[in-house]
GROMACS .gro file of C-alpha atoms in nm:
model
  436
    1MET     CA    1   8.257   1.145   4.222
    2GLY     CA    2   8.125   1.141   4.574
    3LEU     CA    3   7.872   1.396   4.729
    4ALA     CA    4   8.143   1.575   4.917
    5GLU     CA    5   8.361   1.616   4.613
    6GLN     CA    6   8.065   1.738   4.411
    7ALA     CA    7   7.987   1.991   4.685
    8ASP     CA    8   8.352   2.112   4.687
    9LYS     CA    9   8.350   2.151   4.311
   10LEU     CA   10   8.017   2.350   4.329
   11ILE     CA   11   8.163   2.572   4.608
   12GLU     CA   12   8.480   2.633   4.412
   13TRP     CA   13   8.293   2.718   4.097
   14GLY     CA   14   8.055   2.947   4.292
   15ASN     CA   15   8.341   3.118   4.460
   16THR     CA   16   8.523   3.175   4.139
   17ALA     CA   17   8.218   3.302   3.954
   18THR     CA   18   8.118   3.532   4.248
   19GLU     CA   19   8.468   3.678   4.294
   20GLY     CA   20   8.489   3.754   3.921
   21ALA     CA   21   8.151   3.933   3.920
   22PHE     CA   22   8.225   4.126   4.233
   23GLY     CA   23   8.577   4.213   4.118
   24LEU     CA   24   8.418   4.406   3.840
   25LEU     CA   25   8.170   4.554   4.081
   26LYS     CA   26   8.445   4.655   4.333
   27GLY     CA   27   8.644   4.827   4.061
   28HIS     CA   28   8.336   5.024   3.968
   29GLN     CA   29   8.280   5.125   4.332
   30GLU     CA   30   8.633   5.246   4.383
   31GLY     CA   31   8.622   5.468   4.082
   32LYS     CA   32   8.328   5.653   4.236
   33GLN     CA   33   8.461   5.728   4.585
   34ALA     CA   34   8.469   6.108   4.541
   35GLN     CA   35   8.092   6.147   4.498
   36GLN     CA   36   7.864   6.280   4.766
   37GLN     CA   37   7.718   6.068   5.050
   38GLN     CA   38   7.370   6.077   4.900
   39ASP     CA   39   7.501   5.921   4.578
   40HIS     CA   40   7.684   5.660   4.779
   41GLU     CA   41   7.368   5.557   4.959
   42MET     CA   42   7.182   5.520   4.620
   43ARG     CA   43   7.462   5.315   4.481
   44MET     CA   44   7.461   5.087   4.778
   45GLY     CA   45   7.093   5.031   4.730
   46SER     CA   46   7.150   4.939   4.377
   47PHE     CA   47   7.435   4.719   4.480
   48ASN     CA   48   7.225   4.525   4.723
   49GLU     CA   49   6.959   4.474   4.472
   50PHE     CA   50   7.231   4.353   4.230
   51LEU     CA   51   7.349   4.108   4.494
   52ARG     CA   52   7.004   3.962   4.545
   53GLU     CA   53   6.952   3.926   4.169
   54ARG     CA   54   7.297   3.768   4.124
   55GLN     CA   55   7.253   3.537   4.417
   56HIS     CA   56   6.909   3.422   4.290
   57SER     CA   57   7.056   3.372   3.938
   58ARG     CA   58   7.348   3.165   4.077
   59THR     CA   59   7.114   2.967   4.301
   60MET     CA   60   6.900   2.865   4.008
   61GLU     CA   61   7.208   2.755   3.806
   62LEU     CA   62   7.330   2.553   4.102
   63VAL     CA   63   6.999   2.386   4.133
   64ARG     CA   64   6.981   2.300   3.767
   65LEU     CA   65   7.345   2.173   3.777
   66ALA     CA   66   7.283   1.961   4.083
   67SER     CA   67   6.979   1.814   3.933
   68SER     CA   68   7.167   1.712   3.632
   69LYS     CA   69   7.446   1.568   3.843
   70GLY     CA   70   7.218   1.403   4.092
   71VAL     CA   71   7.364   1.622   4.385
   72LYS     CA   72   7.149   1.624   4.691
   73THR     CA   73   6.977   1.936   4.840
   74ALA     CA   74   7.209   1.940   5.147
   75ALA     CA   75   7.516   1.988   4.934
   76ILE     CA   76   7.344   2.263   4.736
   77ARG     CA   77   7.248   2.441   5.051
   78ALA     CA   78   7.603   2.418   5.189
   79GLY     CA   79   7.733   2.555   4.856
   80LEU     CA   80   7.485   2.844   4.867
   81ASP     CA   81   7.576   2.924   5.224
   82VAL     CA   82   7.942   2.958   5.121
   83VAL     CA   83   7.850   3.178   4.827
   84THR     CA   84   7.630   3.400   5.056
   85THR     CA   85   7.896   3.433   5.316
   86SER     CA   86   8.150   3.531   5.046
   87VAL     CA   87   7.914   3.790   4.903
   88ASN     CA   88   7.844   3.943   5.244
   89ALA     CA   89   8.201   3.949   5.335
   90LEU     CA   90   8.298   4.125   5.008
   91ALA     CA   91   8.017   4.372   5.044
   92ALA     CA   92   8.112   4.453   5.403
   93ASP     CA   93   8.477   4.495   5.292
   94ILE     CA   94   8.375   4.743   5.026
   95VAL     CA   95   8.152   4.933   5.269
   96ASN     CA   96   8.424   4.941   5.537
   97GLN     CA   97   8.684   5.061   5.293
   98ARG     CA   98   8.460   5.349   5.171
   99GLU     CA   99   8.375   5.440   5.534
  100TYR     CA  100   8.743   5.446   5.613
  101GLU     CA  101   8.821   5.667   5.325
  102ARG     CA  102   8.545   5.906   5.408
  103ASN     CA  103   8.659   5.930   5.770
  104ARG     CA  104   9.013   5.986   5.666
  105LYS     CA  105   8.906   6.277   5.448
  106LEU     CA  106   8.704   6.425   5.733
  107ILE     CA  107   8.999   6.395   5.972
  108SER     CA  108   9.227   6.557   5.709
  109ALA     CA  109   8.977   6.837   5.652
  110SER     CA  110   8.944   6.891   6.033
  111GLN     CA  111   9.320   6.910   6.079
  112GLN     CA  112   9.351   7.158   5.784
  113ALA     CA  113   9.068   7.371   5.945
  114ALA     CA  114   9.245   7.370   6.278
  115GLU     CA  115   9.569   7.475   6.122
  116ASP     CA  116   9.385   7.754   5.934
  117LEU     CA  117   9.214   7.857   6.255
  118GLU     CA  118   9.546   7.886   6.443
  119TRP     CA  119   9.705   8.076   6.152
  120HIS     CA  120   9.428   8.332   6.142
  121ARG     CA  121   9.425   8.350   6.520
  122ALA     CA  122   9.805   8.440   6.506
  123LEU     CA  123   9.737   8.703   6.243
  124VAL     CA  124   9.467   8.861   6.456
  125GLN     CA  125   9.691   8.866   6.761
  126VAL     CA  126   9.974   9.034   6.558
  127ALA     CA  127   9.734   9.293   6.411
  128LEU     CA  128   9.577   9.359   6.752
  129HIS     CA  129   9.927   9.404   6.906
  130ASP     CA  130  10.028   9.650   6.632
  131ALA     CA  131   9.699   9.842   6.670
  132LEU     CA  132   9.741   9.862   7.040
  133ARG     CA  133  10.098   9.977   7.010
  134THR     CA  134   9.994  10.238   6.761
  135ARG     CA  135   9.717  10.357   6.978
  136GLU     CA  136   9.958  10.390   7.284
  137LEU     CA  137  10.198  10.598   7.077
  138GLU     CA  138   9.920  10.819   6.952
  139LEU     CA  139   9.791  10.874   7.309
  140ALA     CA  140  10.135  10.934   7.442
  141ASN     CA  141  10.200  11.206   7.167
  142SER     CA  142   9.845  11.351   7.175
  143PRO     CA  143   9.794  11.709   7.312
  144PHE     CA  144   9.455  11.587   7.451
  145SER     CA  145   9.375  11.479   7.815
  146HIS     CA  146   9.135  11.216   7.671
  147THR     CA  147   9.114  10.989   7.370
  148PRO     CA  148   9.019  11.163   7.049
  149GLU     CA  149   8.673  11.001   7.059
  150ALA     CA  150   8.617  11.117   7.412
  151VAL     CA  151   8.730  11.473   7.326
  152ARG     CA  152   8.493  11.494   7.037
  153GLU     CA  153   8.207  11.356   7.237
  154HIS     CA  154   8.270  11.621   7.516
  155VAL     CA  155   8.283  11.906   7.260
  156VAL     CA  156   7.964  11.798   7.082
  157GLU     CA  157   7.778  11.775   7.399
  158ALA     CA  158   7.899  12.109   7.541
  159THR     CA  159   7.830  12.304   7.225
  160GLY     CA  160   7.496  12.147   7.131
  161ASP     CA  161   7.659  11.975   6.828
  162GLY     CA  162   7.823  12.301   6.714
  163ARG     CA  163   7.544  12.546   6.784
  164LYS     CA  164   7.812  12.765   6.931
  165PRO     CA  165   8.192  12.749   6.905
  166VAL     CA  166   8.414  12.592   7.164
  167LEU     CA  167   8.706  12.788   7.319
  168LEU     CA  168   9.014  12.568   7.373
  169ILE     CA  169   9.304  12.693   7.579
  170ALA     CA  170   9.640  12.535   7.542
  171PRO     CA  171   9.925  12.580   7.799
  172PHE     CA  172  10.207  12.794   7.660
  173TYR     CA  173  10.512  12.612   7.535
  174HIS     CA  174  10.852  12.737   7.672
  175GLU     CA  175  11.127  12.684   7.427
  176GLY     CA  176  11.435  12.515   7.594
  177ALA     CA  177  11.245  12.419   7.904
  178VAL     CA  178  11.365  12.099   8.072
  179THR     CA  179  11.011  11.978   8.137
  180ALA     CA  180  10.668  12.090   8.023
  181ASP     CA  181  10.594  12.231   8.368
  182ASN     CA  182  10.874  12.493   8.350
  183GLY     CA  183  10.755  12.842   8.287
  184PRO     CA  184  10.407  12.999   8.323
  185ARG     CA  185  10.133  12.831   8.132
  186PHE     CA  186   9.883  13.117   8.140
  187VAL     CA  187   9.583  12.882   8.109
  188VAL     CA  188   9.414  13.021   8.433
  189ALA     CA  189   9.466  13.379   8.332
  190VAL     CA  190   9.313  13.334   7.980
  191ARG     CA  191   9.019  13.128   8.122
  192GLN     CA  192   8.942  13.382   8.386
  193ALA     CA  193   8.952  13.666   8.140
  194TRP     CA  194   8.697  13.493   7.931
  195LEU     CA  195   8.464  13.395   8.217
  196THR     CA  196   8.454  13.748   8.353
  197SER     CA  197   8.372  13.902   8.012
  198HIS     CA  198   8.013  14.006   7.930
  199TRP     CA  199   8.011  13.793   7.622
  200HIS     CA  200   8.133  13.471   7.769
  201GLY     CA  201   7.816  13.284   7.666
  202ASP     CA  202   7.899  13.319   7.290
  203LEU     CA  203   8.168  13.053   7.317
  204GLU     CA  204   8.186  12.743   7.536
  205PRO     CA  205   8.522  12.737   7.714
  206MET     CA  206   8.678  12.394   7.776
  207ALA     CA  207   9.011  12.446   7.937
  208GLY     CA  208   9.163  12.120   8.031
  209LEU     CA  209   9.091  11.923   7.712
  210ILE     CA  210   9.439  12.016   7.600
  211ASP     CA  211   9.658  11.938   7.898
  212ARG     CA  212  10.014  11.994   7.765
  213PRO     CA  213  10.188  12.273   7.567
  214LEU     CA  214  10.170  12.235   7.190
  215HIS     CA  215  10.544  12.177   7.171
  216ARG     CA  216  10.511  12.009   6.830
  217LEU     CA  217  10.377  12.351   6.716
  218ASP     CA  218  10.200  12.318   6.373
  219VAL     CA  219  10.181  11.941   6.401
  220ASP     CA  220   9.982  11.968   6.723
  221VAL     CA  221   9.753  12.235   6.584
  222ARG     CA  222   9.686  12.009   6.290
  223THR     CA  223   9.605  11.712   6.523
  224VAL     CA  224   9.349  11.921   6.714
  225GLN     CA  225   9.191  12.031   6.386
  226GLN     CA  226   9.172  11.684   6.254
  227VAL     CA  227   8.985  11.559   6.571
  228LEU     CA  228   8.733  11.851   6.564
  229HIS     CA  229   8.745  11.923   6.185
  230ASP     CA  230   8.369  11.971   6.144
  231LEU     CA  231   8.289  12.174   6.457
  232PRO     CA  232   8.333  12.550   6.521
  233VAL     CA  233   8.653  12.588   6.725
  234VAL     CA  234   8.864  12.872   6.851
  235LEU     CA  235   9.203  12.751   6.984
  236VAL     CA  236   9.432  13.001   7.170
  237TYR     CA  237   9.792  12.900   7.249
  238GLY     CA  238  10.152  13.047   7.241
  239GLN     CA  239  10.518  12.996   7.266
  240ALA     CA  240  10.778  13.155   7.488
  241GLN     CA  241  11.098  13.203   7.285
  242GLU     CA  242  11.430  13.170   7.441
  243GLY     CA  243  11.562  13.512   7.524
  244GLY     CA  244  11.240  13.631   7.681
  245ARG     CA  245  10.961  13.683   7.412
  246ILE     CA  246  10.607  13.559   7.420
  247TRP     CA  247  10.424  13.476   7.088
  248PRO     CA  248  10.048  13.450   7.127
  249SER     CA  249   9.855  13.271   6.853
  250LEU     CA  250   9.495  13.191   6.766
  251ALA     CA  251   9.357  12.935   6.527
  252ALA     CA  252   8.986  12.893   6.438
  253TRP     CA  253   8.780  12.698   6.195
  254ASN     CA  254   8.414  12.671   6.090
  255ILE     CA  255   8.365  13.016   6.258
  256LEU     CA  256   8.241  13.191   5.938
  257PRO     CA  257   7.965  12.968   5.809
  258GLY     CA  258   7.865  13.032   5.449
  259THR     CA  259   8.193  13.194   5.354
  260ASP     CA  260   8.496  13.062   5.171
  261CYS     CA  261   8.703  13.108   5.483
  262THR     CA  262   8.702  12.764   5.649
  263SER     CA  263   8.989  12.840   5.883
  264LEU     CA  264   9.206  13.130   5.993
  265HIS     CA  265   9.528  13.182   6.197
  266MET     CA  266   9.629  13.496   6.375
  267ASN     CA  267   9.971  13.567   6.518
  268PHE     CA  268   9.968  13.854   6.770
  269PRO     CA  269  10.253  14.093   6.837
  270PRO     CA  270  10.506  13.949   7.076
  271MET     CA  271  10.529  14.041   7.437
  272PRO     CA  272  10.856  14.071   7.627
  273LEU     CA  273  10.924  13.847   7.929
  274THR     CA  274  11.228  13.982   8.095
  275ALA     CA  275  11.224  13.757   8.399
  276ALA     CA  276  11.045  13.411   8.354
  277GLY     CA  277  11.077  13.348   8.724
  278ASP     CA  278  10.913  13.674   8.837
  279PRO     CA  279  10.562  13.596   8.953
  280ALA     CA  280  10.449  13.954   8.922
  281GLU     CA  281  10.567  13.987   8.565
  282ALA     CA  282  10.411  13.651   8.469
  283GLN     CA  283  10.079  13.756   8.629
  284ASP     CA  284  10.084  14.086   8.437
  285ILE     CA  285  10.156  13.909   8.104
  286GLY     CA  286   9.883  13.661   8.184
  287ASP     CA  287   9.624  13.935   8.227
  288ARG     CA  288   9.718  14.106   7.909
  289LEU     CA  289   9.702  13.770   7.713
  290GLY     CA  290   9.362  13.697   7.867
  291ARG     CA  291   9.227  14.035   7.769
  292MET     CA  292   9.367  14.006   7.415
  293PHE     CA  293   9.232  13.658   7.359
  294SER     CA  294   8.896  13.753   7.514
  295LEU     CA  295   8.844  14.038   7.273
  296ALA     CA  296   8.954  13.835   6.969
  297ALA     CA  297   8.745  13.535   7.055
  298GLY     CA  298   8.450  13.753   7.135
  299ASN     CA  299   8.475  13.928   6.792
  300LEU     CA  300   8.472  13.585   6.615
  301GLY     CA  301   8.179  13.492   6.830
  302ASP     CA  302   7.987  13.797   6.700
  303TRP     CA  303   8.062  13.691   6.340
  304PHE     CA  304   7.961  13.333   6.402
  305HIS     CA  305   7.626  13.418   6.561
  306LEU     CA  306   7.535  13.667   6.298
  307LEU     CA  307   7.614  13.434   6.002
  308ARG     CA  308   7.474  13.124   6.168
  309HIS     CA  309   7.182  13.255   6.374
  310GLU     CA  310   7.126  13.606   6.238
  311ARG     CA  311   7.187  13.761   6.577
  312ALA     CA  312   7.311  14.112   6.566
  313PRO     CA  313   7.671  14.172   6.700
  314ARG     CA  314   7.681  14.295   7.056
  315MET     CA  315   8.026  14.276   7.196
  316HIS     CA  316   8.083  14.650   7.118
  317ILE     CA  317   7.797  14.750   7.340
  318LEU     CA  318   7.889  14.504   7.624
  319LEU     CA  319   8.233  14.653   7.675
  320ALA     CA  320   8.278  14.863   7.987
  321ALA     CA  321   8.295  15.241   7.994
  322GLY     CA  322   8.630  15.380   7.917
  323GLU     CA  323   8.720  15.101   7.672
  324ASP     CA  324   8.671  15.334   7.364
  325SER     CA  325   8.948  15.200   7.150
  326GLU     CA  326   8.839  14.835   7.197
  327ARG     CA  327   8.473  14.939   7.132
  328ALA     CA  328   8.564  15.123   6.809
  329LEU     CA  329   8.773  14.824   6.690
  330ALA     CA  330   8.496  14.583   6.778
  331SER     CA  331   8.219  14.783   6.604
  332THR     CA  332   8.431  14.818   6.295
  333SER     CA  333   8.476  14.448   6.266
  334ALA     CA  334   8.113  14.382   6.330
  335ALA     CA  335   8.006  14.630   6.065
  336ASP     CA  336   8.227  14.448   5.816
  337SER     CA  337   8.028  14.130   5.863
  338TYR     CA  338   7.719  14.292   5.705
  339ASP     CA  339   7.920  14.358   5.386
  340PHE     CA  340   7.935  13.977   5.348
  341LEU     CA  341   7.560  13.944   5.397
  342ALA     CA  342   7.489  14.205   5.134
  343ALA     CA  343   7.737  14.061   4.888
  344THR     CA  344   7.589  13.718   4.908
  345GLY     CA  345   7.227  13.838   4.880
  346ARG     CA  346   7.132  13.728   5.227
  347LEU     CA  347   7.034  14.081   5.318
  348ASP     CA  348   6.912  14.392   5.132
  349THR     CA  349   7.201  14.621   5.055
  350HIS     CA  350   7.044  14.941   5.198
  351LEU     CA  351   6.934  14.752   5.512
  352ALA     CA  352   7.290  14.627   5.549
  353TYR     CA  353   7.416  14.989   5.524
  354ALA     CA  354   7.166  15.092   5.788
  355HIS     CA  355   7.278  14.813   6.027
  356GLN     CA  356   7.645  14.917   5.972
  357ALA     CA  357   7.568  15.285   6.046
  358ARG     CA  358   7.396  15.187   6.367
  359ILE     CA  359   7.688  14.961   6.482
  360LEU     CA  360   7.947  15.235   6.401
  361ALA     CA  361   7.741  15.496   6.584
  362GLU     CA  362   7.710  15.257   6.895
  363GLY     CA  363   8.089  15.210   6.869
  364GLY     CA  364   8.152  15.585   6.899
  365LEU     CA  365   8.252  15.629   6.536
  366THR     CA  366   7.982  15.891   6.483
  367ASP     CA  367   8.130  16.070   6.183
  368LEU     CA  368   8.169  15.745   5.983
  369ALA     CA  369   7.822  15.635   6.092
  370ARG     CA  370   7.667  15.970   5.984
  371ARG     CA  371   7.827  15.954   5.640
  372MET     CA  372   7.715  15.599   5.582
  373ALA     CA  373   7.362  15.676   5.696
  374ARG     CA  374   7.321  15.986   5.484
  375THR     CA  375   7.451  15.799   5.183
  376ALA     CA  376   7.203  15.515   5.231
  377LEU     CA  377   6.910  15.764   5.281
  378ALA     CA  378   7.007  15.951   4.954
  379GLU     CA  379   7.009  15.625   4.757
  380LEU     CA  380   6.674  15.528   4.892
  381ALA     CA  381   6.523  15.870   4.813
  382SER     CA  382   6.643  15.839   4.450
  383LEU     CA  383   6.452  15.522   4.397
  384PRO     CA  384   6.099  15.527   4.252
  385LEU     CA  385   5.829  15.519   4.521
  386ASP     CA  386   5.728  15.170   4.414
  387ASP     CA  387   6.087  15.056   4.477
  388GLY     CA  388   6.103  15.246   4.792
  389THR     CA  389   5.829  15.048   4.955
  390ARG     CA  390   6.055  14.744   4.953
  391HIS     CA  391   6.301  14.924   5.183
  392LEU     CA  392   6.078  15.011   5.465
  393ALA     CA  393   6.291  14.821   5.709
  394ALA     CA  394   6.604  15.005   5.603
  395LEU     CA  395   6.424  15.338   5.646
  396ARG     CA  396   6.307  15.244   5.994
  397GLU     CA  397   6.663  15.144   6.086
  398LEU     CA  398   6.804  15.476   5.946
  399LEU     CA  399   6.547  15.664   6.164
  400GLY     CA  400   6.694  15.500   6.467
  401VAL     CA  401   7.052  15.582   6.354
  402PHE     CA  402   6.977  15.954   6.294
  403GLY     CA  403   6.809  15.971   6.637
  404LEU     CA  404   7.110  15.807   6.795
  405LEU     CA  405   7.340  16.065   6.627
  406GLY     CA  406   7.103  16.360   6.708
  407ASP     CA  407   7.067  16.454   6.341
  408VAL     CA  408   6.738  16.634   6.344
  409GLN     CA  409   6.737  16.738   5.967
  410TYR     CA  410   6.808  16.387   5.835
  411THR     CA  411   6.563  16.239   6.092
  412ALA     CA  412   6.291  16.450   5.946
  413GLU     CA  413   6.388  16.354   5.585
  414ALA     CA  414   6.388  15.986   5.669
  415GLU     CA  415   6.062  16.011   5.845
  416ALA     CA  416   5.896  16.179   5.551
  417LEU     CA  417   6.035  15.917   5.310
  418ARG     CA  418   5.924  15.636   5.540
  419GLU     CA  419   5.567  15.773   5.567
  420ALA     CA  420   5.533  15.805   5.190
  421ALA     CA  421   5.667  15.456   5.131
  422ALA     CA  422   5.432  15.322   5.404
  423GLN     CA  423   5.134  15.493   5.245
  424ARG     CA  424   5.222  15.368   4.908
  425ARG     CA  425   5.242  15.016   5.046
  426LEU     CA  426   4.906  15.051   5.213
  427ASP     CA  427   4.749  15.164   4.887
  428GLN     CA  428   4.894  14.866   4.712
  429LEU     CA  429   4.761  14.626   4.965
  430HIS     CA  430   4.401  14.770   4.950
  431GLY     CA  431   4.393  14.845   4.579
  432TRP     CA  432   4.370  15.227   4.629
  433GLU     CA  433   4.648  15.311   4.396
  434GLY     CA  434   4.439  15.493   4.133
  435ARG     CA  435   4.218  15.673   4.379
  436ARG     CA  436   4.472  15.929   4.512
   0.00000   0.00000   0.00000
């Protein structure tokens, strides 16, 4: 056999042996394609080491075989070059195949991510459209002139975060009107009546926050209450019934802090409206509505400031001369507020009686005030002196009430009881109780 033939045989044998070995290796590599890139790099390192070891082993075998067959070095080198080329080609093929698979998976993942992004973007657009549509409907149906958030911000700022109530004035709703502008709205009349009252500082008027009649009636009132649910609010509004009748109403909430009454609703007696188009009659009704709402809101303001800030009621003494019936009504309501303070333990009972007697006397209800003051003094006089010292404030208040009523006899009795209680208190403070 010639040298060329021997070299061909060696090459054929080397190729066969190498392909068999690398066939097993390739199968092993394909079974591990799902592992992470770091594992791939480690396997490729091991694979290269395996190639070097295998190449060295085959080289030694070829050398020994060539020596035994008398093959020259040139033929051996040629065979080894063929083997090396085959090994490198196979390794490159494995690497390229693995890189292709990895890139394919990355492209597939990118395409899926892009599809998911488009899907979520479409969902967001649909949700945004629905939210905007809902918002537009809410604003279109809202009784407010601003968004609910802006309305709340205005009220919080104007009232010092609820340190005093807000007075909201809604235009009156005229049943059967073609448009909301038909018929007198009475907003100006009510607002001016409040601003010209002597107690206008007790509530913060914000006419204009509600810029349309509450034609949805209870639903609209509920909407206003939901937006301002945790703030003290007095809302005045009304409806004009077909046939010529005005129904004034007032709703309030968070006006009586510390009580179980979280909200209240008052419907006032109706007023006749014989000619809706008569400016004189509309002006007269507006003045009467303004006066009525001003008194009602002022009375609620007295309650709020007494229960919240312990400020004595004052509307009954701020009324003008000649308004005796209004003064009597206001003083009676203000006196009732002290019953709550006494019942809840926030104020001594006898001191509450003394305050009530003073308010009734200031309101012109002298007989009722005198009876209440005398009853309170008799109860204080029946107490042991040690107990009486705890009621010096009530005795001092009763002295003022009897002086206001011009009751000389009970003024003297109250003064004597006050002096005895004060002396007893002084003895207790200085430890002189057993020396007198």
